[in-house]
Amino acid sequence: AKYISTELGIRERLFVGILTSKRTLSSLAVAVNRTISHHLDNVVFFTGARDRKVPHGMFVVAHGDERHIWNMYQTIRYILNHFISEYDYFYLAQDDTYTQADRIKALVGHLSMDRLLYMGIPEEFVG
């Protein structure tokens, strides 16, 4: 199915990236995975920690540096290098963010790719 959709130029609608840390990977990130993975097809967790045991059933990308700004930068860079041409929309959140996954999935199902759209509240990153 992946090959056919690639040939036809069909992209997935929503990519979900969750920023986590060495301290919260086995607690908050696992809880996020258990609650949203039932509703969303692709959830990727990003952390600065390396050589950490990855919880079962989670796709974790480790950047190797725990600094918050560096982790965010590397996450965006990774998404641009690996996923930008495969998805229409990108949802990024920290592992302590309450996410109603079914509502986000329904929302992007009604959006049109004909318009550029930014949703969210820009604010200063506190790390």
mmCIF file with all atom_site columns, N, CA, C and O in Angstrom, residues 14-18 36 40 42-46 87 89-93 99 104:
data_model
loop_
_atom_site.group_PDB
_atom_site.id
_atom_site.type_symbol
_atom_site.label_atom_id
_atom_site.label_alt_id
_atom_site.label_comp_id
_atom_site.label_asym_id
_atom_site.label_entity_id
_atom_site.label_seq_id
_atom_site.pdbx_PDB_ins_code
_atom_site.Cartn_x
_atom_site.Cartn_y
_atom_site.Cartn_z
_atom_site.occupancy
_atom_site.B_iso_or_equiv
_atom_site.pdbx_formal_charge
_atom_site.auth_seq_id
_atom_site.auth_comp_id
_atom_site.auth_asym_id
_atom_site.auth_atom_id
_atom_site.pdbx_PDB_model_num
ATOM 1  N N  . LEU A 1 14  ? -1.504 13.271 8.706  1.00 0.00 ? 14  LEU A N  1
ATOM 2  C CA . LEU A 1 14  ? -1.000 13.840 9.947  1.00 0.00 ? 14  LEU A CA 1
ATOM 3  C C  . LEU A 1 14  ? 0.204  13.080 10.499 1.00 0.00 ? 14  LEU A C  1
ATOM 4  O O  . LEU A 1 14  ? 0.148  11.869 10.685 1.00 0.00 ? 14  LEU A O  1
ATOM 5  N N  . PHE A 1 15  ? 1.263  13.824 10.776 1.00 0.00 ? 15  PHE A N  1
ATOM 6  C CA . PHE A 1 15  ? 2.437  13.306 11.465 1.00 0.00 ? 15  PHE A CA 1
ATOM 7  C C  . PHE A 1 15  ? 2.411  13.869 12.880 1.00 0.00 ? 15  PHE A C  1
ATOM 8  O O  . PHE A 1 15  ? 2.189  15.061 13.076 1.00 0.00 ? 15  PHE A O  1
ATOM 9  N N  . VAL A 1 16  ? 2.658  13.021 13.870 1.00 0.00 ? 16  VAL A N  1
ATOM 10 C CA . VAL A 1 16  ? 2.673  13.459 15.260 1.00 0.00 ? 16  VAL A CA 1
ATOM 11 C C  . VAL A 1 16  ? 4.065  13.221 15.839 1.00 0.00 ? 16  VAL A C  1
ATOM 12 O O  . VAL A 1 16  ? 4.567  12.102 15.822 1.00 0.00 ? 16  VAL A O  1
ATOM 13 N N  . GLY A 1 17  ? 4.669  14.294 16.341 1.00 0.00 ? 17  GLY A N  1
ATOM 14 C CA . GLY A 1 17  ? 5.969  14.216 16.993 1.00 0.00 ? 17  GLY A CA 1
ATOM 15 C C  . GLY A 1 17  ? 5.839  14.665 18.434 1.00 0.00 ? 17  GLY A C  1
ATOM 16 O O  . GLY A 1 17  ? 5.273  15.726 18.710 1.00 0.00 ? 17  GLY A O  1
ATOM 17 N N  . ILE A 1 18  ? 6.334  13.855 19.340 1.00 0.00 ? 18  ILE A N  1
ATOM 18 C CA . ILE A 1 18  ? 6.265  14.165 20.770 1.00 0.00 ? 18  ILE A CA 1
ATOM 19 C C  . ILE A 1 18  ? 7.688  14.339 21.288 1.00 0.00 ? 18  ILE A C  1
ATOM 20 O O  . ILE A 1 18  ? 8.519  13.438 21.170 1.00 0.00 ? 18  ILE A O  1
ATOM 21 N N  . ILE A 1 36  ? -2.665 8.114  22.830 1.00 0.00 ? 36  ILE A N  1
ATOM 22 C CA . ILE A 1 36  ? -2.913 8.645  21.486 1.00 0.00 ? 36  ILE A CA 1
ATOM 23 C C  . ILE A 1 36  ? -2.633 7.672  20.350 1.00 0.00 ? 36  ILE A C  1
ATOM 24 O O  . ILE A 1 36  ? -3.149 7.851  19.256 1.00 0.00 ? 36  ILE A O  1
ATOM 25 N N  . LEU A 1 40  ? -4.086 7.678  16.342 1.00 0.00 ? 40  LEU A N  1
ATOM 26 C CA . LEU A 1 40  ? -3.212 8.251  15.318 1.00 0.00 ? 40  LEU A CA 1
ATOM 27 C C  . LEU A 1 40  ? -2.282 7.182  14.759 1.00 0.00 ? 40  LEU A C  1
ATOM 28 O O  . LEU A 1 40  ? -1.778 6.336  15.485 1.00 0.00 ? 40  LEU A O  1
ATOM 29 N N  . ASN A 1 42  ? 0.773  7.450  13.050 1.00 0.00 ? 42  ASN A N  1
ATOM 30 C CA . ASN A 1 42  ? 2.223  7.553  13.160 1.00 0.00 ? 42  ASN A CA 1
ATOM 31 C C  . ASN A 1 42  ? 2.593  8.530  14.261 1.00 0.00 ? 42  ASN A C  1
ATOM 32 O O  . ASN A 1 42  ? 2.408  9.731  14.118 1.00 0.00 ? 42  ASN A O  1
ATOM 33 N N  . VAL A 1 43  ? 3.125  8.016  15.344 1.00 0.00 ? 43  VAL A N  1
ATOM 34 C CA . VAL A 1 43  ? 3.579  8.844  16.460 1.00 0.00 ? 43  VAL A CA 1
ATOM 35 C C  . VAL A 1 43  ? 5.063  8.560  16.664 1.00 0.00 ? 43  VAL A C  1
ATOM 36 O O  . VAL A 1 43  ? 5.461  7.410  16.856 1.00 0.00 ? 43  VAL A O  1
ATOM 37 N N  . VAL A 1 44  ? 5.874  9.613  16.601 1.00 0.00 ? 44  VAL A N  1
ATOM 38 C CA . VAL A 1 44  ? 7.314  9.480  16.771 1.00 0.00 ? 44  VAL A CA 1
ATOM 39 C C  . VAL A 1 44  ? 7.722  10.311 17.985 1.00 0.00 ? 44  VAL A C  1
ATOM 40 O O  . VAL A 1 44  ? 7.305  11.460 18.124 1.00 0.00 ? 44  VAL A O  1
ATOM 41 N N  . PHE A 1 45  ? 8.526  9.719  18.843 1.00 0.00 ? 45  PHE A N  1
ATOM 42 C CA . PHE A 1 45  ? 9.011  10.400 20.041 1.00 0.00 ? 45  PHE A CA 1
ATOM 43 C C  . PHE A 1 45  ? 10.446 10.846 19.806 1.00 0.00 ? 45  PHE A C  1
ATOM 44 O O  . PHE A 1 45  ? 11.256 10.088 19.270 1.00 0.00 ? 45  PHE A O  1
ATOM 45 N N  . PHE A 1 46  ? 10.747 12.068 20.206 1.00 0.00 ? 46  PHE A N  1
ATOM 46 C CA . PHE A 1 46  ? 12.078 12.642 20.025 1.00 0.00 ? 46  PHE A CA 1
ATOM 47 C C  . PHE A 1 46  ? 12.675 12.968 21.383 1.00 0.00 ? 46  PHE A C  1
ATOM 48 O O  . PHE A 1 46  ? 12.027 13.578 22.225 1.00 0.00 ? 46  PHE A O  1
ATOM 49 N N  . TYR A 1 87  ? 3.750  13.797 4.483  1.00 0.00 ? 87  TYR A N  1
ATOM 50 C CA . TYR A 1 87  ? 2.599  14.204 5.292  1.00 0.00 ? 87  TYR A CA 1
ATOM 51 C C  . TYR A 1 87  ? 2.119  15.594 4.914  1.00 0.00 ? 87  TYR A C  1
ATOM 52 O O  . TYR A 1 87  ? 2.889  16.442 4.475  1.00 0.00 ? 87  TYR A O  1
ATOM 53 N N  . TYR A 1 89  ? 0.171  17.496 7.278  1.00 0.00 ? 89  TYR A N  1
ATOM 54 C CA . TYR A 1 89  ? 0.167  18.288 8.503  1.00 0.00 ? 89  TYR A CA 1
ATOM 55 C C  . TYR A 1 89  ? 1.082  17.668 9.549  1.00 0.00 ? 89  TYR A C  1
ATOM 56 O O  . TYR A 1 89  ? 1.249  16.450 9.594  1.00 0.00 ? 89  TYR A O  1
ATOM 57 N N  . PHE A 1 90  ? 1.623  18.543 10.403 1.00 0.00 ? 90  PHE A N  1
ATOM 58 C CA . PHE A 1 90  ? 2.548  18.115 11.449 1.00 0.00 ? 90  PHE A CA 1
ATOM 59 C C  . PHE A 1 90  ? 2.075  18.666 12.779 1.00 0.00 ? 90  PHE A C  1
ATOM 60 O O  . PHE A 1 90  ? 1.803  19.860 12.903 1.00 0.00 ? 90  PHE A O  1
ATOM 61 N N  . TYR A 1 91  ? 1.972  17.782 13.763 1.00 0.00 ? 91  TYR A N  1
ATOM 62 C CA . TYR A 1 91  ? 1.580  18.163 15.113 1.00 0.00 ? 91  TYR A CA 1
ATOM 63 C C  . TYR A 1 91  ? 2.745  17.826 16.034 1.00 0.00 ? 91  TYR A C  1
ATOM 64 O O  . TYR A 1 91  ? 3.150  16.672 16.125 1.00 0.00 ? 91  TYR A O  1
ATOM 65 N N  . LEU A 1 92  ? 3.290  18.849 16.694 1.00 0.00 ? 92  LEU A N  1
ATOM 66 C CA . LEU A 1 92  ? 4.397  18.654 17.624 1.00 0.00 ? 92  LEU A CA 1
ATOM 67 C C  . LEU A 1 92  ? 3.958  19.106 19.006 1.00 0.00 ? 92  LEU A C  1
ATOM 68 O O  . LEU A 1 92  ? 3.338  20.158 19.151 1.00 0.00 ? 92  LEU A O  1
ATOM 69 N N  . ALA A 1 93  ? 4.285  18.303 20.004 1.00 0.00 ? 93  ALA A N  1
ATOM 70 C CA . ALA A 1 93  ? 3.919  18.639 21.380 1.00 0.00 ? 93  ALA A CA 1
ATOM 71 C C  . ALA A 1 93  ? 4.945  18.049 22.324 1.00 0.00 ? 93  ALA A C  1
ATOM 72 O O  . ALA A 1 93  ? 5.679  17.124 21.976 1.00 0.00 ? 93  ALA A O  1
ATOM 73 N N  . THR A 1 99  ? -3.466 15.935 24.899 1.00 0.00 ? 99  THR A N  1
ATOM 74 C CA . THR A 1 99  ? -3.833 15.883 23.482 1.00 0.00 ? 99  THR A CA 1
ATOM 75 C C  . THR A 1 99  ? -5.087 15.040 23.295 1.00 0.00 ? 99  THR A C  1
ATOM 76 O O  . THR A 1 99  ? -5.128 13.888 23.730 1.00 0.00 ? 99  THR A O  1
ATOM 77 N N  . ILE A 1 104 ? -7.978 15.898 16.959 1.00 0.00 ? 104 ILE A N  1
ATOM 78 C CA . ILE A 1 104 ? -6.958 16.391 16.030 1.00 0.00 ? 104 ILE A CA 1
ATOM 79 C C  . ILE A 1 104 ? -7.065 15.660 14.698 1.00 0.00 ? 104 ILE A C  1
ATOM 80 O O  . ILE A 1 104 ? -6.999 16.259 13.633 1.00 0.00 ? 104 ILE A O  1
#
